[in-house]
């Protein structure tokens, strides 16, 4: 696995995304949490999918999570993602699932269930992306 940080495409900003990306830029990722249900939402949304309420707070997350699924691409499809390139699905301690990448050392055996922690990776153009590292 290469540790070279290639310039990856910037995410397309949705209507409700700015507070999320600002918190990531500041190294303190925040998600919407419904004041009515307590549910954390990712990606950001106009209403809670449980209560249909628009009463939210932006709350810092722990950054702790667990790998639910993973794949390694052994072929390069896009210039920004040199092979081998991993993609992981992480369930955050707060509940939402985020698709990202695992940086640093890789599991020697199964990836499923491995504990990870959020890290902030600065791209060559200065944009910051949330990534994960093993924590166990």
PDB file of C-alpha atoms in Angstrom:
ATOM      1  CA  UNK A   1       0.000   0.000   0.000  1.00  0.00           C
ATOM      2  CA  UNK A   2       1.365   3.357  -0.942  1.00  0.00           C
ATOM      3  CA  UNK A   3       1.523   6.176   1.613  1.00  0.00           C
ATOM      4  CA  UNK A   4       1.760   8.828  -1.086  1.00  0.00           C
ATOM      5  CA  UNK A   5      -1.067  11.308  -0.728  1.00  0.00           C
ATOM      6  CA  UNK A   6      -2.370  11.944  -4.205  1.00  0.00           C
ATOM      7  CA  UNK A   7      -4.615  14.881  -4.940  1.00  0.00           C
ATOM      8  CA  UNK A   8      -8.097  13.429  -4.759  1.00  0.00           C
ATOM      9  CA  UNK A   9     -11.124  15.150  -6.241  1.00  0.00           C
ATOM     10  CA  UNK A  10     -12.917  17.494  -3.875  1.00  0.00           C
ATOM     11  CA  UNK A  11     -16.348  16.379  -2.713  1.00  0.00           C
ATOM     12  CA  UNK A  12     -19.347  17.950  -4.370  1.00  0.00           C
ATOM     13  CA  UNK A  13     -20.848  20.271  -1.778  1.00  0.00           C
ATOM     14  CA  UNK A  14     -24.496  19.708  -1.011  1.00  0.00           C
ATOM     15  CA  UNK A  15     -26.913  22.315   0.248  1.00  0.00           C
ATOM     16  CA  UNK A  16     -26.410  21.353   3.931  1.00  0.00           C
ATOM     17  CA  UNK A  17     -22.704  20.373   3.871  1.00  0.00           C
ATOM     18  CA  UNK A  18     -20.791  23.571   4.696  1.00  0.00           C
ATOM     19  CA  UNK A  19     -20.813  23.179   8.532  1.00  0.00           C
ATOM     20  CA  UNK A  20     -19.565  19.583   8.130  1.00  0.00           C
ATOM     21  CA  UNK A  21     -16.638  20.537   5.883  1.00  0.00           C
ATOM     22  CA  UNK A  22     -15.776  23.583   7.992  1.00  0.00           C
ATOM     23  CA  UNK A  23     -15.517  21.333  11.071  1.00  0.00           C
ATOM     24  CA  UNK A  24     -13.306  18.888   9.148  1.00  0.00           C
ATOM     25  CA  UNK A  25     -11.065  21.772   7.999  1.00  0.00           C
ATOM     26  CA  UNK A  26     -10.749  22.762  11.663  1.00  0.00           C
ATOM     27  CA  UNK A  27      -9.807  19.212  12.732  1.00  0.00           C
ATOM     28  CA  UNK A  28     -12.934  18.699  14.846  1.00  0.00           C
ATOM     29  CA  UNK A  29     -15.532  16.827  12.784  1.00  0.00           C
ATOM     30  CA  UNK A  30     -19.125  17.645  13.709  1.00  0.00           C
ATOM     31  CA  UNK A  31     -22.336  15.967  12.603  1.00  0.00           C
ATOM     32  CA  UNK A  32     -25.934  17.065  12.830  1.00  0.00           C
ATOM     33  CA  UNK A  33     -27.756  15.629  15.841  1.00  0.00           C
ATOM     34  CA  UNK A  34     -31.515  15.860  16.084  1.00  0.00           C
ATOM     35  CA  UNK A  35     -32.660  17.680  19.221  1.00  0.00           C
ATOM     36  CA  UNK A  36     -35.834  15.592  19.168  1.00  0.00           C
ATOM     37  CA  UNK A  37     -34.557  12.050  18.552  1.00  0.00           C
ATOM     38  CA  UNK A  38     -30.863  12.389  19.471  1.00  0.00           C
ATOM     39  CA  UNK A  39     -29.958  10.691  16.188  1.00  0.00           C
ATOM     40  CA  UNK A  40     -26.743  11.716  14.414  1.00  0.00           C
ATOM     41  CA  UNK A  41     -27.142  12.333  10.688  1.00  0.00           C
ATOM     42  CA  UNK A  42     -24.632  11.705   7.930  1.00  0.00           C
ATOM     43  CA  UNK A  43     -24.675  13.002   5.319  1.00  0.00           C
ATOM     44  CA  UNK A  44     -26.207  16.292   6.456  1.00  0.00           C
ATOM     45  CA  UNK A  45     -29.907  16.588   5.720  1.00  0.00           C
ATOM     46  CA  UNK A  46     -32.744  19.119   5.978  1.00  0.00           C
ATOM     47  CA  UNK A  47     -34.732  16.966   8.434  1.00  0.00           C
ATOM     48  CA  UNK A  48     -34.250  13.972  10.731  1.00  0.00           C
ATOM     49  CA  UNK A  49     -35.322  10.808   8.936  1.00  0.00           C
ATOM     50  CA  UNK A  50     -36.974   9.516  12.132  1.00  0.00           C
ATOM     51  CA  UNK A  51     -38.932  12.551  13.320  1.00  0.00           C
ATOM     52  CA  UNK A  52     -38.949  14.818  10.240  1.00  0.00           C
ATOM     53  CA  UNK A  53     -37.825  17.577  12.603  1.00  0.00           C
ATOM     54  CA  UNK A  54     -35.400  20.253  11.457  1.00  0.00           C
ATOM     55  CA  UNK A  55     -34.219  20.984  15.007  1.00  0.00           C
ATOM     56  CA  UNK A  56     -30.494  20.178  14.908  1.00  0.00           C
ATOM     57  CA  UNK A  57     -27.280  20.923  16.726  1.00  0.00           C
ATOM     58  CA  UNK A  58     -23.851  20.420  15.146  1.00  0.00           C
ATOM     59  CA  UNK A  59     -22.033  18.186  17.643  1.00  0.00           C
ATOM     60  CA  UNK A  60     -18.390  17.072  17.755  1.00  0.00           C
ATOM     61  CA  UNK A  61     -17.942  13.339  17.291  1.00  0.00           C
ATOM     62  CA  UNK A  62     -15.531  11.040  19.118  1.00  0.00           C
ATOM     63  CA  UNK A  63     -13.793   9.966  15.917  1.00  0.00           C
ATOM     64  CA  UNK A  64     -13.954   6.340  17.054  1.00  0.00           C
ATOM     65  CA  UNK A  65     -15.420   3.666  14.844  1.00  0.00           C
ATOM     66  CA  UNK A  66     -15.358   0.098  13.574  1.00  0.00           C
ATOM     67  CA  UNK A  67     -14.768  -1.220  10.066  1.00  0.00           C
ATOM     68  CA  UNK A  68     -17.946  -2.789   8.651  1.00  0.00           C
ATOM     69  CA  UNK A  69     -16.683  -3.519   5.147  1.00  0.00           C
ATOM     70  CA  UNK A  70     -13.613  -2.988   2.989  1.00  0.00           C
ATOM     71  CA  UNK A  71     -12.143  -3.517  -0.451  1.00  0.00           C
ATOM     72  CA  UNK A  72      -8.726  -3.075  -2.026  1.00  0.00           C
ATOM     73  CA  UNK A  73      -8.586  -1.976  -5.644  1.00  0.00           C
ATOM     74  CA  UNK A  74      -5.550  -3.601  -7.249  1.00  0.00           C
ATOM     75  CA  UNK A  75      -6.068  -1.748 -10.492  1.00  0.00           C
ATOM     76  CA  UNK A  76      -5.921   1.997 -10.930  1.00  0.00           C
ATOM     77  CA  UNK A  77      -9.135   3.431 -12.339  1.00  0.00           C
ATOM     78  CA  UNK A  78      -8.559   7.125 -11.605  1.00  0.00           C
ATOM     79  CA  UNK A  79      -5.326   9.113 -11.487  1.00  0.00           C
ATOM     80  CA  UNK A  80      -6.117  10.317  -7.965  1.00  0.00           C
ATOM     81  CA  UNK A  81      -6.295   6.772  -6.595  1.00  0.00           C
ATOM     82  CA  UNK A  82      -3.086   4.822  -7.284  1.00  0.00           C
ATOM     83  CA  UNK A  83      -3.264   1.042  -6.852  1.00  0.00           C
ATOM     84  CA  UNK A  84      -3.451  -0.624  -4.461  1.00  0.00           C
ATOM     85  CA  UNK A  85      -6.129   1.617  -2.993  1.00  0.00           C
ATOM     86  CA  UNK A  86      -8.453   0.728  -0.110  1.00  0.00           C
ATOM     87  CA  UNK A  87     -11.979   1.894   0.635  1.00  0.00           C
ATOM     88  CA  UNK A  88     -13.612   1.206   3.999  1.00  0.00           C
ATOM     89  CA  UNK A  89     -17.082   1.572   5.484  1.00  0.00           C
ATOM     90  CA  UNK A  90     -16.829   2.704   9.107  1.00  0.00           C
ATOM     91  CA  UNK A  91     -19.658   2.740  11.640  1.00  0.00           C
ATOM     92  CA  UNK A  92     -18.955   5.665  13.919  1.00  0.00           C
ATOM     93  CA  UNK A  93     -19.460   5.289  17.665  1.00  0.00           C
ATOM     94  CA  UNK A  94     -22.324   7.770  17.230  1.00  0.00           C
ATOM     95  CA  UNK A  95     -24.086   5.520  14.688  1.00  0.00           C
ATOM     96  CA  UNK A  96     -23.650   6.861  11.137  1.00  0.00           C
ATOM     97  CA  UNK A  97     -21.627   4.976   8.518  1.00  0.00           C
ATOM     98  CA  UNK A  98     -18.911   6.848   6.607  1.00  0.00           C
ATOM     99  CA  UNK A  99     -17.112   5.668   3.472  1.00  0.00           C
ATOM    100  CA  UNK A 100     -13.431   6.606   3.603  1.00  0.00           C
ATOM    101  CA  UNK A 101      -9.911   5.181   3.431  1.00  0.00           C
ATOM    102  CA  UNK A 102      -7.596   3.469   5.908  1.00  0.00           C
ATOM    103  CA  UNK A 103      -4.225   5.176   6.271  1.00  0.00           C
ATOM    104  CA  UNK A 104      -1.072   3.736   7.788  1.00  0.00           C
ATOM    105  CA  UNK A 105      -0.763   0.108   8.729  1.00  0.00           C
ATOM    106  CA  UNK A 106      -3.272  -2.400   7.447  1.00  0.00           C
ATOM    107  CA  UNK A 107      -4.760  -5.326   9.354  1.00  0.00           C
ATOM    108  CA  UNK A 108      -2.775  -8.537   8.958  1.00  0.00           C
ATOM    109  CA  UNK A 109      -5.919 -10.662   9.151  1.00  0.00           C
ATOM    110  CA  UNK A 110      -9.580  -9.681   8.909  1.00  0.00           C
ATOM    111  CA  UNK A 111     -10.463  -6.013   8.538  1.00  0.00           C
ATOM    112  CA  UNK A 112     -14.061  -6.477   9.685  1.00  0.00           C
ATOM    113  CA  UNK A 113     -14.635  -5.328  13.259  1.00  0.00           C
ATOM    114  CA  UNK A 114     -11.278  -3.579  13.575  1.00  0.00           C
ATOM    115  CA  UNK A 115     -11.343  -0.406  15.647  1.00  0.00           C
ATOM    116  CA  UNK A 116     -10.321   2.802  13.906  1.00  0.00           C
ATOM    117  CA  UNK A 117      -9.922   6.468  14.757  1.00  0.00           C
ATOM    118  CA  UNK A 118     -10.550   9.515  12.629  1.00  0.00           C
ATOM    119  CA  UNK A 119      -7.585  11.453  11.248  1.00  0.00           C
ATOM    120  CA  UNK A 120      -7.531  14.557   9.088  1.00  0.00           C
ATOM    121  CA  UNK A 121      -5.489  14.355   5.894  1.00  0.00           C
ATOM    122  CA  UNK A 122      -4.441  17.485   4.045  1.00  0.00           C
ATOM    123  CA  UNK A 123      -4.412  17.065   0.285  1.00  0.00           C
ATOM    124  CA  UNK A 124      -1.685  18.720  -1.830  1.00  0.00           C
ATOM    125  CA  UNK A 125      -4.098  21.576  -2.630  1.00  0.00           C
ATOM    126  CA  UNK A 126      -4.767  22.148   1.105  1.00  0.00           C
ATOM    127  CA  UNK A 127      -8.251  20.589   1.204  1.00  0.00           C
ATOM    128  CA  UNK A 128      -8.729  18.368   4.277  1.00  0.00           C
ATOM    129  CA  UNK A 129     -10.414  14.950   4.084  1.00  0.00           C
ATOM    130  CA  UNK A 130     -11.508  12.661   6.923  1.00  0.00           C
ATOM    131  CA  UNK A 131      -9.618   9.360   6.866  1.00  0.00           C
ATOM    132  CA  UNK A 132      -9.078   6.591   9.415  1.00  0.00           C
ATOM    133  CA  UNK A 133      -6.206   4.725  11.089  1.00  0.00           C
ATOM    134  CA  UNK A 134      -6.254   1.504  13.086  1.00  0.00           C
ATOM    135  CA  UNK A 135      -6.565   2.151  16.807  1.00  0.00           C
ATOM    136  CA  UNK A 136      -6.144  -1.420  18.096  1.00  0.00           C
TER     137      UNK A 136
END
